Short mmCIF file of C-alpha atoms in Angstrom, two decimals:
data_model
loop_
_atom_site.label_atom_id
_atom_site.label_comp_id
_atom_site.label_asym_id
_atom_site.label_seq_id
_atom_site.Cartn_x
_atom_site.Cartn_y
_atom_site.Cartn_z
CA UNK F 1 -40.76 -164.20 -110.50
CA UNK F 2 -38.30 -161.60 -111.91
CA UNK F 3 -34.61 -162.52 -111.47
CA UNK F 4 -31.84 -159.94 -111.25
CA UNK F 5 -28.25 -160.72 -112.24
CA UNK F 6 -25.49 -160.08 -109.64
CA UNK F 7 -24.28 -157.08 -111.72
CA UNK F 8 -27.80 -155.62 -111.90
CA UNK F 9 -28.18 -155.91 -108.12
CA UNK F 10 -24.73 -154.46 -107.55
CA UNK F 11 -25.47 -151.44 -109.71
CA UNK F 12 -28.98 -150.87 -108.29
CA UNK F 13 -27.92 -150.96 -104.66
CA UNK F 14 -24.38 -149.60 -105.01
CA UNK F 15 -22.93 -152.72 -103.40
CA UNK F 16 -19.89 -154.37 -104.96
CA UNK F 17 -20.26 -157.91 -106.35
CA UNK F 18 -17.48 -158.92 -103.91
CA UNK F 19 -19.65 -157.70 -100.99
CA UNK F 20 -22.61 -159.65 -102.29
CA UNK F 21 -20.52 -162.82 -102.56
CA UNK F 22 -19.23 -162.23 -98.98
CA UNK F 23 -22.82 -161.87 -97.73
CA UNK F 24 -23.54 -165.23 -99.29
CA UNK F 25 -20.50 -166.78 -97.56
CA UNK F 26 -21.90 -165.58 -94.25
CA UNK F 27 -25.29 -167.09 -95.10
CA UNK F 28 -27.01 -163.69 -95.25
CA UNK F 29 -28.01 -163.95 -98.95
CA UNK F 30 -28.90 -166.81 -101.31
CA UNK F 31 -28.35 -166.61 -105.04
CA UNK F 32 -29.35 -169.01 -107.85
CA UNK F 33 -27.91 -170.20 -111.08
CA UNK F 34 -30.19 -170.76 -114.08
CA UNK F 35 -29.70 -171.83 -117.70
CA UNK F 36 -30.77 -168.38 -118.85
CA UNK F 37 -27.92 -166.57 -117.12
CA UNK F 38 -24.25 -167.31 -117.04
CA UNK F 39 -23.95 -165.45 -113.71
CA UNK F 40 -25.62 -165.62 -110.35
CA UNK F 41 -29.09 -164.25 -110.03
CA UNK F 42 -31.32 -163.12 -107.14
CA UNK F 43 -35.01 -163.48 -106.69
CA UNK F 44 -37.36 -161.01 -105.01
CA UNK F 45 -36.95 -162.57 -101.63
CA UNK F 46 -33.10 -162.34 -101.76
CA UNK F 47 -33.41 -158.67 -102.94
CA UNK F 48 -35.70 -157.85 -100.04
CA UNK F 49 -33.24 -159.44 -97.67
CA UNK F 50 -30.44 -157.34 -99.16
CA UNK F 51 -32.46 -154.17 -98.59
CA UNK F 52 -32.82 -155.16 -94.94
CA UNK F 53 -29.10 -155.81 -94.66
CA UNK F 54 -28.27 -152.42 -96.10
CA UNK F 55 -30.59 -150.60 -93.69
CA UNK F 56 -29.13 -152.49 -90.72
CA UNK F 57 -25.58 -151.70 -91.85
CA UNK F 58 -26.51 -148.01 -92.06
CA UNK F 59 -27.76 -148.35 -88.52
CA UNK F 60 -24.19 -149.60 -87.64
CA UNK F 61 -25.42 -153.11 -86.77
CA UNK F 62 -22.35 -155.52 -87.06
CA UNK F 63 -22.64 -158.27 -89.67
CA UNK F 64 -22.47 -160.90 -86.98
CA UNK F 65 -25.54 -159.51 -85.34
CA UNK F 66 -27.30 -159.02 -88.71
CA UNK F 67 -26.69 -162.73 -89.34
CA UNK F 68 -28.48 -163.62 -86.09
CA UNK F 69 -31.56 -161.53 -87.19
CA UNK F 70 -31.65 -162.81 -90.79
CA UNK F 71 -31.09 -166.49 -89.97
CA UNK F 72 -33.38 -166.77 -86.99
CA UNK F 73 -36.22 -164.47 -88.12
CA UNK F 74 -37.02 -164.29 -84.45
CA UNK F 75 -38.46 -161.06 -83.00
CA UNK F 76 -36.92 -161.62 -79.58
CA UNK F 77 -33.43 -162.10 -81.21
CA UNK F 78 -33.83 -158.80 -83.18
CA UNK F 79 -35.07 -157.01 -80.10
CA UNK F 80 -32.01 -158.05 -78.13
CA UNK F 81 -29.74 -156.85 -80.84
CA UNK F 82 -31.52 -153.49 -81.21
CA UNK F 83 -31.51 -153.00 -77.41
CA UNK F 84 -27.78 -153.67 -77.12
CA UNK F 85 -26.96 -151.31 -79.97
CA UNK F 86 -29.34 -148.70 -78.63
CA UNK F 87 -27.53 -148.79 -75.32
CA UNK F 88 -24.16 -148.43 -76.99
CA UNK F 89 -25.40 -145.39 -78.90
CA UNK F 90 -26.92 -143.91 -75.79
CA UNK F 91 -23.60 -144.22 -73.99
CA UNK F 92 -21.89 -142.51 -76.92
CA UNK F 93 -24.42 -139.68 -76.97
CA UNK F 94 -23.91 -139.20 -73.20
CA UNK F 95 -20.16 -139.07 -73.67
CA UNK F 96 -20.47 -136.63 -76.63
CA UNK F 97 -22.85 -134.42 -74.65
CA UNK F 98 -20.33 -134.23 -71.85
CA UNK F 99 -17.55 -133.33 -74.30
CA UNK F 100 -19.83 -130.67 -75.84
CA UNK F 101 -20.47 -129.23 -72.43
CA UNK F 102 -16.81 -129.04 -71.58
CA UNK F 103 -15.96 -127.37 -74.88
CA UNK F 104 -18.79 -124.82 -74.19
CA UNK F 105 -17.12 -124.09 -70.83
CA UNK F 106 -13.75 -123.59 -72.57
CA UNK F 107 -15.38 -121.22 -75.18
CA UNK F 108 -17.20 -119.19 -72.54
CA UNK F 109 -14.06 -118.90 -70.42
CA UNK F 110 -11.93 -117.75 -73.34
CA UNK F 111 -14.58 -115.31 -74.57
CA UNK F 112 -14.51 -113.65 -71.17
CA UNK F 113 -10.71 -113.16 -71.35
CA UNK F 114 -9.71 -109.56 -72.12
CA UNK F 115 -6.39 -110.60 -73.71
CA UNK F 116 -5.98 -112.74 -76.85
CA UNK F 117 -3.09 -114.52 -75.34
CA UNK F 118 -4.21 -118.13 -74.62
CA UNK F 119 -3.66 -119.40 -71.11
CA UNK F 120 -4.23 -122.96 -70.19
CA UNK F 121 -5.20 -122.53 -66.57
CA UNK F 122 -8.75 -123.66 -67.38
CA UNK F 123 -7.30 -127.09 -68.29
CA UNK F 124 -6.25 -127.45 -64.66
CA UNK F 125 -9.78 -127.19 -63.33
CA UNK F 126 -10.15 -130.30 -61.14
CA UNK F 127 -13.89 -130.71 -61.71
CA UNK F 128 -13.46 -130.66 -65.48
CA UNK F 129 -10.50 -132.99 -65.32
CA UNK F 130 -12.50 -135.57 -63.33
CA UNK F 131 -15.27 -135.48 -65.94
CA UNK F 132 -12.78 -135.93 -68.84
CA UNK F 133 -11.05 -138.76 -67.05
CA UNK F 134 -14.43 -140.61 -66.73
CA UNK F 135 -15.05 -140.37 -70.45
CA UNK F 136 -14.62 -143.48 -72.64
CA UNK F 137 -13.42 -143.26 -76.23
CA UNK F 138 -16.40 -143.50 -78.52
CA UNK F 139 -16.43 -145.94 -81.44
CA UNK F 140 -18.56 -143.67 -83.69
CA UNK F 141 -20.50 -140.43 -83.66
CA UNK F 142 -24.19 -141.19 -83.99
CA UNK F 143 -27.19 -138.93 -84.46
CA UNK F 144 -30.71 -140.14 -84.20
CA UNK F 145 -32.59 -139.81 -87.45
CA UNK F 146 -36.15 -140.69 -88.46
CA UNK F 147 -36.41 -141.26 -92.20
CA UNK F 148 -34.49 -143.32 -94.76
CA UNK F 149 -33.30 -140.11 -96.44
CA UNK F 150 -32.07 -138.74 -93.13
CA UNK F 151 -30.51 -142.10 -92.27
CA UNK F 152 -28.56 -142.01 -95.57
CA UNK F 153 -27.37 -138.49 -94.87
CA UNK F 154 -26.29 -139.51 -91.37
CA UNK F 155 -24.42 -142.49 -92.83
CA UNK F 156 -22.66 -140.24 -95.28
CA UNK F 157 -21.57 -137.90 -92.47
CA UNK F 158 -20.22 -140.85 -90.49
CA UNK F 159 -18.21 -142.00 -93.46
CA UNK F 160 -15.61 -139.35 -93.16
CA UNK F 161 -12.47 -141.02 -92.10
CA UNK F 162 -10.40 -139.74 -89.26
CA UNK F 163 -8.01 -142.63 -88.78
CA UNK F 164 -6.18 -142.79 -92.10
CA UNK F 165 -2.46 -143.74 -91.76
CA UNK F 166 0.30 -142.80 -94.11
CA UNK F 167 2.67 -145.74 -94.42
CA UNK F 168 5.70 -146.73 -96.48
CA UNK F 169 5.80 -150.16 -98.04
CA UNK F 170 9.38 -151.21 -98.87
CA UNK F 171 10.25 -152.84 -102.19
CA UNK F 172 9.84 -156.64 -102.13
CA UNK F 173 9.98 -159.80 -104.12
CA UNK F 174 6.59 -161.52 -104.26
CA UNK F 175 5.00 -164.79 -105.37
CA UNK F 176 1.84 -163.93 -107.42
CA UNK F 177 -1.20 -165.95 -107.99
CA UNK F 178 -3.70 -164.73 -110.62
CA UNK F 179 -7.18 -166.06 -111.39
CA UNK F 180 -9.96 -164.79 -113.68
CA UNK F 181 -13.50 -166.19 -113.31
CA UNK F 182 -16.00 -166.94 -110.56
CA UNK F 183 -14.81 -166.17 -107.02
CA UNK F 184 -11.30 -164.96 -108.08
CA UNK F 185 -10.28 -163.91 -104.59
CA UNK F 186 -10.99 -167.34 -103.28
CA UNK F 187 -9.32 -169.18 -106.15
CA UNK F 188 -6.25 -167.10 -106.35
CA UNK F 189 -5.94 -167.09 -102.59
CA UNK F 190 -6.19 -170.83 -102.24
CA UNK F 191 -3.41 -171.40 -104.77
CA UNK F 192 -1.17 -168.98 -102.87
CA UNK F 193 -2.04 -170.48 -99.49
CA UNK F 194 -1.04 -173.91 -100.84
CA UNK F 195 2.36 -172.57 -101.87
CA UNK F 196 2.88 -170.90 -98.52
CA UNK F 197 2.16 -174.11 -96.60
CA UNK F 198 4.08 -176.51 -98.76
CA UNK F 199 7.13 -174.24 -99.05
CA UNK F 200 7.25 -173.63 -95.24
CA UNK F 201 7.36 -169.89 -96.03
CA UNK F 202 6.05 -168.89 -92.61
CA UNK F 203 9.24 -170.31 -91.07
CA UNK F 204 11.52 -169.11 -93.85
CA UNK F 205 10.13 -165.51 -93.83
CA UNK F 206 8.21 -164.83 -90.65
CA UNK F 207 7.83 -161.19 -91.63
CA UNK F 208 5.92 -162.09 -94.81
CA UNK F 209 3.09 -159.85 -95.99
CA UNK F 210 -0.01 -160.67 -98.10
CA UNK F 211 -1.54 -158.34 -100.67
CA UNK F 212 -4.25 -158.53 -103.32
CA UNK F 213 -6.02 -156.51 -106.03
CA UNK F 214 -8.46 -156.81 -108.86
CA UNK F 215 -6.85 -157.84 -112.17
CA UNK F 216 -8.70 -156.91 -114.28
CA UNK F 217 -11.35 -154.82 -112.56
CA UNK F 218 -15.03 -155.78 -113.19
CA UNK F 219 -16.84 -153.89 -115.87
CA UNK F 220 -20.50 -152.91 -116.08
CA UNK F 221 -22.96 -155.73 -116.54
CA UNK F 222 -20.20 -158.29 -116.20
CA UNK F 223 -19.53 -159.88 -112.85
CA UNK F 224 -16.57 -161.87 -114.17
CA UNK F 225 -13.22 -160.28 -113.26
CA UNK F 226 -9.84 -161.27 -111.96
CA UNK F 227 -7.93 -161.08 -108.74
CA UNK F 228 -4.15 -161.24 -108.13
CA UNK F 229 -2.80 -162.25 -104.75
CA UNK F 230 0.77 -161.69 -103.54
CA UNK F 231 2.88 -162.93 -100.68
CA UNK F 232 6.39 -161.52 -100.03
CA UNK F 233 9.19 -164.04 -100.37
CA UNK F 234 13.05 -164.09 -100.07
CA UNK F 235 14.74 -162.66 -103.23
CA UNK F 236 16.38 -165.99 -104.09
CA UNK F 237 13.32 -168.20 -103.57
CA UNK F 238 11.96 -170.22 -106.54
CA UNK F 239 8.28 -170.02 -107.35
CA UNK F 240 6.45 -173.03 -108.95
CA UNK F 241 4.10 -172.54 -111.92
CA UNK F 242 1.45 -171.37 -112.36
CA UNK F 243 2.55 -168.86 -109.73
CA UNK F 244 4.83 -166.01 -110.88
CA UNK F 245 7.77 -164.34 -109.27
CA UNK F 246 7.50 -160.54 -109.36
CA UNK F 247 9.16 -157.36 -108.01
CA UNK F 248 7.08 -154.90 -106.02
CA UNK F 249 8.52 -151.38 -106.15
CA UNK F 250 7.04 -150.28 -102.88
CA UNK F 251 5.98 -146.68 -102.09
CA UNK F 252 3.90 -144.37 -99.93
CA UNK F 253 0.26 -145.31 -99.25
CA UNK F 254 -2.80 -143.97 -97.47
CA UNK F 255 -4.06 -146.87 -95.39
CA UNK F 256 -7.42 -147.56 -93.78
CA UNK F 257 -8.26 -150.71 -91.86
CA UNK F 258 -11.61 -152.51 -92.37
CA UNK F 259 -13.29 -155.61 -91.19
CA UNK F 260 -13.74 -158.20 -93.91
CA UNK F 261 -16.76 -157.35 -95.95
CA UNK F 262 -16.76 -153.60 -95.55
CA UNK F 263 -15.56 -152.92 -99.07
CA UNK F 264 -17.79 -149.94 -99.40
CA UNK F 265 -15.18 -148.07 -97.28
CA UNK F 266 -12.95 -147.92 -100.33
CA UNK F 267 -14.91 -144.91 -101.46
CA UNK F 268 -14.37 -143.29 -98.00
CA UNK F 269 -10.60 -143.68 -98.41
CA UNK F 270 -10.69 -142.28 -101.92
CA UNK F 271 -12.59 -139.24 -100.67
CA UNK F 272 -10.08 -138.76 -97.79
CA UNK F 273 -7.20 -138.63 -100.27
CA UNK F 274 -9.04 -136.38 -102.69
CA UNK F 275 -9.73 -133.85 -99.91
CA UNK F 276 -6.38 -134.12 -98.10
CA UNK F 277 -4.37 -130.90 -97.74
CA UNK F 278 -1.06 -132.78 -97.45
CA UNK F 279 -1.23 -135.68 -99.83
CA UNK F 280 -2.46 -136.38 -103.37
CA UNK F 281 -3.02 -139.41 -105.52
CA UNK F 282 -0.01 -141.20 -106.97
CA UNK F 283 -1.84 -143.91 -108.82
CA UNK F 284 -0.63 -145.95 -111.77
CA UNK F 285 -2.23 -145.02 -115.08
CA UNK F 286 -3.48 -148.46 -116.13
CA UNK F 287 -7.09 -147.63 -117.06
CA UNK F 288 -8.12 -149.47 -113.96
CA UNK F 289 -6.73 -152.77 -115.18
CA UNK F 290 -5.05 -153.41 -111.79
CA UNK F 291 -7.01 -151.02 -109.60
CA UNK F 292 -4.62 -148.09 -110.45
CA UNK F 293 -2.04 -149.54 -108.10
CA UNK F 294 -4.33 -149.69 -105.09
CA UNK F 295 -4.20 -152.85 -102.97
CA UNK F 296 -5.64 -154.70 -99.98
CA UNK F 297 -3.37 -156.14 -97.37
CA UNK F 298 -4.53 -159.20 -95.44
CA UNK F 299 -3.48 -158.23 -91.84
CA UNK F 300 -2.21 -160.99 -89.54
CA UNK F 301 -2.07 -163.38 -92.48
CA UNK F 302 0.69 -165.48 -90.98
CA UNK F 303 -1.43 -166.43 -87.97
CA UNK F 304 -4.45 -167.13 -90.17
CA UNK F 305 -2.51 -169.46 -92.43
CA UNK F 306 -0.89 -171.29 -89.53
CA UNK F 307 -4.27 -171.80 -87.92
CA UNK F 308 -5.79 -172.74 -91.24
CA UNK F 309 -8.45 -170.01 -90.86
CA UNK F 310 -10.36 -169.17 -94.07
CA UNK F 311 -12.51 -166.17 -94.90
CA UNK F 312 -13.94 -164.79 -91.71
CA UNK F 313 -15.75 -161.79 -90.36
CA UNK F 314 -12.93 -161.37 -87.91
CA UNK F 315 -10.41 -160.90 -90.71
CA UNK F 316 -8.98 -157.43 -91.04
CA UNK F 317 -7.75 -155.76 -94.21
CA UNK F 318 -5.79 -152.63 -94.88
CA UNK F 319 -7.13 -150.68 -97.95
CA UNK F 320 -4.09 -149.02 -99.65
CA UNK F 321 -4.06 -146.06 -102.08
CA UNK F 322 -0.71 -144.78 -103.50
CA UNK F 323 -0.15 -141.17 -102.51
CA UNK F 324 2.64 -138.57 -102.49
CA UNK F 325 3.21 -135.39 -100.58
CA UNK F 326 1.66 -132.38 -102.33
CA UNK F 327 4.05 -130.04 -104.18
CA UNK F 328 6.67 -132.82 -104.27
CA UNK F 329 7.64 -135.04 -107.14
#
């Protein structure tokens, strides 16, 4: 039985090692540790399972439903999941077809106009307004495809972001927790959570924010890397060792919210910034040591820490890339 290291699997399937570990936390994947390898390894059964997960994710099946399919191995369970998602997609296609029909009506009406001046009388058509009012906002645009190649192309088309926000993060004083080794996000996060609870920070600073980033970034064929976690604190607050007190300079960021585990959407956000007509990258030149100044913000952290909620599929993160307006210093 051939075993693959976590870095080999990550590279072969273009899935981050962090995503693989998250799939394990959800019980979707199982890795092993052997004397031959210092890192986690996957057997052929685990790799086959990962292939199935990747296909289901491209079909826009949520991780929670994928978990039901993978854990139960029950055809009736899978059938129910597929039926529900098929119905959701059918509803979206119906809504999009209606929108397309209305746009065609607008085009035909405008093409018949003898003058170029645009008049919006057609937007007052009661029949059209009733149809528009009945439309529901669609979650995604979906196009039925038949092959894996076409499925991948469809997935790429759907990865173009339309909901990126440009936000300003103010300067702040932070308590920083840094860990290098296995599961650095978990270990650095637990140390910071302990500080937050013991110091009563939630009551002292109810507007606290929680950030994190790789430090250092992982390198090829090496799954060991570091992660640094921050929480904002009052300027005069003391921070116990091994935590460090630091200053965050703040700045302008392109932000995209993801559900915990969807770290592949980092590339979508990078692509949005690269193709933006209004903004450009304003990253730190650190050779990737600290993710070039990019960060992840744990949204609603204060409620999670008060309720003692750990890693969860329901957790939301903001992916943050430093940007600046084009043609401006």
